[in-house]
Coordinates of C-alpha atoms in Angstrom, one line a residue:
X20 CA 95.6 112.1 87.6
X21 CA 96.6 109.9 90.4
X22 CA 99.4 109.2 92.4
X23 CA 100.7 105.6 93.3
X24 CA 103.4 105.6 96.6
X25 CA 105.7 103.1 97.2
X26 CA 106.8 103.3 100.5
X27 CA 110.4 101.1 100.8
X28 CA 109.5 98.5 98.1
X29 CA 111.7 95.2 98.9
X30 CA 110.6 93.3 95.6
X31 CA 111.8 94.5 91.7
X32 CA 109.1 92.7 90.3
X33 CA 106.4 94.3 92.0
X34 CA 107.8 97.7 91.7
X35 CA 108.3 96.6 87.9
X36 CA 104.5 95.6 87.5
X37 CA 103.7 98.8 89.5
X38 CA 105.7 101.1 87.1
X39 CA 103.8 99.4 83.6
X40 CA 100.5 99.6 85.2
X41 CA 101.3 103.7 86.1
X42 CA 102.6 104.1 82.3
X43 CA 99.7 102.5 80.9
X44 CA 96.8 104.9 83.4
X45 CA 99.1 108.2 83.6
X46 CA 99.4 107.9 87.7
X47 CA 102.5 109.4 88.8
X48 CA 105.1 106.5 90.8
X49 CA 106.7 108.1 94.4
X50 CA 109.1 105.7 95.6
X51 CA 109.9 106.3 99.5
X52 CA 113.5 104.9 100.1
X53 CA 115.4 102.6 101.1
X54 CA 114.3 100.5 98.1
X55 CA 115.1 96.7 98.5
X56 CA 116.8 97.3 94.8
X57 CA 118.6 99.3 92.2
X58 CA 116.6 101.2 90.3
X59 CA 118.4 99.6 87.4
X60 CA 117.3 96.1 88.2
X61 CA 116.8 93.6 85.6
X62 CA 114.2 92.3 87.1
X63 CA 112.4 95.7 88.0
X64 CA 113.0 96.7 83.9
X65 CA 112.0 93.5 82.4
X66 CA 109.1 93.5 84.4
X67 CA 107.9 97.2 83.0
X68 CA 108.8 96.4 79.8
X69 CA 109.4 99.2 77.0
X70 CA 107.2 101.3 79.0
X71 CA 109.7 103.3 81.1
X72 CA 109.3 106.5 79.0
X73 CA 106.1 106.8 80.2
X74 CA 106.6 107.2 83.7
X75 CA 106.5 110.1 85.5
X76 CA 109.0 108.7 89.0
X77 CA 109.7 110.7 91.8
X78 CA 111.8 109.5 94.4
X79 CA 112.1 110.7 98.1
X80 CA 115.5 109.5 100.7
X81 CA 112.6 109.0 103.5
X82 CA 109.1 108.9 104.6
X83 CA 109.6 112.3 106.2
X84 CA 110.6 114.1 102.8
X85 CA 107.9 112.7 101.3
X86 CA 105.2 113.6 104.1
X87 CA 106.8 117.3 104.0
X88 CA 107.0 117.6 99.9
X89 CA 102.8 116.4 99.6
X90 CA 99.3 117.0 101.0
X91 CA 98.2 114.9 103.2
X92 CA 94.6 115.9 102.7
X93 CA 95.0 113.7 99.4
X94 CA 96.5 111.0 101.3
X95 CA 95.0 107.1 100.9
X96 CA 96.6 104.1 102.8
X97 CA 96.1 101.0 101.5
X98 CA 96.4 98.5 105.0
X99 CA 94.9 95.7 105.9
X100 CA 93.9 97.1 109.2
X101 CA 91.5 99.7 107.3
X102 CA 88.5 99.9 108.6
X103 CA 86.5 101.3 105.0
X104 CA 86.5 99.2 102.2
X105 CA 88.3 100.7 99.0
X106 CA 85.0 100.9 97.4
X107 CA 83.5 103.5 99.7
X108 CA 86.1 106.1 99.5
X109 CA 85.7 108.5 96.9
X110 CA 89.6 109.4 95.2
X111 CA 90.3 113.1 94.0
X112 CA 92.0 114.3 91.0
X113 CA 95.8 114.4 92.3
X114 CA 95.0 111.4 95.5
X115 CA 98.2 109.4 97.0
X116 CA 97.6 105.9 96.9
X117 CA 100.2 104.7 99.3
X118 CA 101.4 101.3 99.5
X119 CA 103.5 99.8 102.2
X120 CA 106.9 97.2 101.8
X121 CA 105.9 94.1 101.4
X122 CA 106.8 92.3 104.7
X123 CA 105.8 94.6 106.5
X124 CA 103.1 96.9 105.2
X125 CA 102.5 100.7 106.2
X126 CA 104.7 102.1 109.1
X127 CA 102.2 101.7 112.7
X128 CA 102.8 105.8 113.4
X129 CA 101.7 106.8 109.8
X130 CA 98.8 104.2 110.5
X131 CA 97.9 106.2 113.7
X132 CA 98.4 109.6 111.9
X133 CA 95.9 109.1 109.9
X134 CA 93.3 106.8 111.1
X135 CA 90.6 108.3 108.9
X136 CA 92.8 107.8 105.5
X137 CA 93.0 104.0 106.0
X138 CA 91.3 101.7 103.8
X139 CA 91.5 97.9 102.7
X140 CA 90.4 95.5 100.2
X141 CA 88.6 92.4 101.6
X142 CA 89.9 89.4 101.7
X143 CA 89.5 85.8 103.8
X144 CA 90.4 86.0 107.0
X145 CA 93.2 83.3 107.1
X146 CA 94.8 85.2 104.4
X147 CA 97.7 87.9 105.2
X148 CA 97.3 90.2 102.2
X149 CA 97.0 90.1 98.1
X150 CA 100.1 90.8 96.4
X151 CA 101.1 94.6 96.5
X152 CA 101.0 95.0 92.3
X153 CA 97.5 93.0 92.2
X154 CA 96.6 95.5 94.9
X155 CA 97.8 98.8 92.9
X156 CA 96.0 97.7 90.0
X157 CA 93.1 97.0 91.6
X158 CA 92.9 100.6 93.3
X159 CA 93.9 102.7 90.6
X160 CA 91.2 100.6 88.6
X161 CA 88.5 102.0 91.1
X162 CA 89.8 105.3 91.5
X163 CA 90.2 105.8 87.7
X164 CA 86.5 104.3 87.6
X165 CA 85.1 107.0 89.3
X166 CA 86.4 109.5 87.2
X167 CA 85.3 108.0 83.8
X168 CA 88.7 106.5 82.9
X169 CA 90.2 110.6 82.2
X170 CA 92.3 109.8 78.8
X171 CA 91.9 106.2 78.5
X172 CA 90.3 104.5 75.8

């Protein structure tokens, strides 16, 4: 139903975490290269456990394959620079949930492409950002929310 976007990972365990929490909703992982891994990673496998055959993975060489293969109509950056809070965005069947690397976040110029698609999820001020699989979960948790959890029990 949804779509969670990974936009040049660095860390296996996160992506790991990411993948298990996709198997166990049905969201669809996009991983935007370069990844900071193999794809065969211990780490990134033993993290997602025996889930793998669940996942439904597409992978893209750039940002720019992946902006030109989706619709950005559907599109939902997660930055700490959003101005909405996750909570007051209403997610459609089929939304991109996209997730920046986690040094650096979201590239600036997608940022500034989309002003209106940003959103964030508070947080204190003297902290820098929650940890990018606490922050999946917690997103796809709301956006499945809205829907009823489709084909969850």
């Amino acid at each position: 139903m949804f779509n969670i976007v990974l936009v040049e990972p660095e860390i296996p365990a996160n992506t790991g975490n990411i993948a298990r929490t996709c198997a166990v909703t049905g969201c669809s992982l996009h991983l935007v290269e370069p990844l900071g891994f193999s794809i065969d990673d211990k780490h990134l496998k033993r993290a997602g456990l025996d889930y793998w055959h669940l996942l439904d993975v597409h992978i893209y060489k750039s940002l720019d394959e992946f902006l030109v293969k989706t619709n950005p109509e559907l599109y939902f950056l997660a930055t700490t620079k959003g101005a909405q809070c996750y909570t007051k965005i209403y997610y459609p069947p089929g939304a991109y949930l996209v997730f920046g690397k986690e040094t650096k976040g979201l590239p600036e110029s997608l940022l500034h492409k989309y002003p209106d698609k940003c959103f964030r999820l508070p947080m204190r001020e003297d902290a820098r950002s929650l940890n990018l699989s606490n922050s999946v979960a917690v997103m796809v948790y709301e956006a499945l929310r809205q829907h009823d959890f489709p084909g969850l029990k």
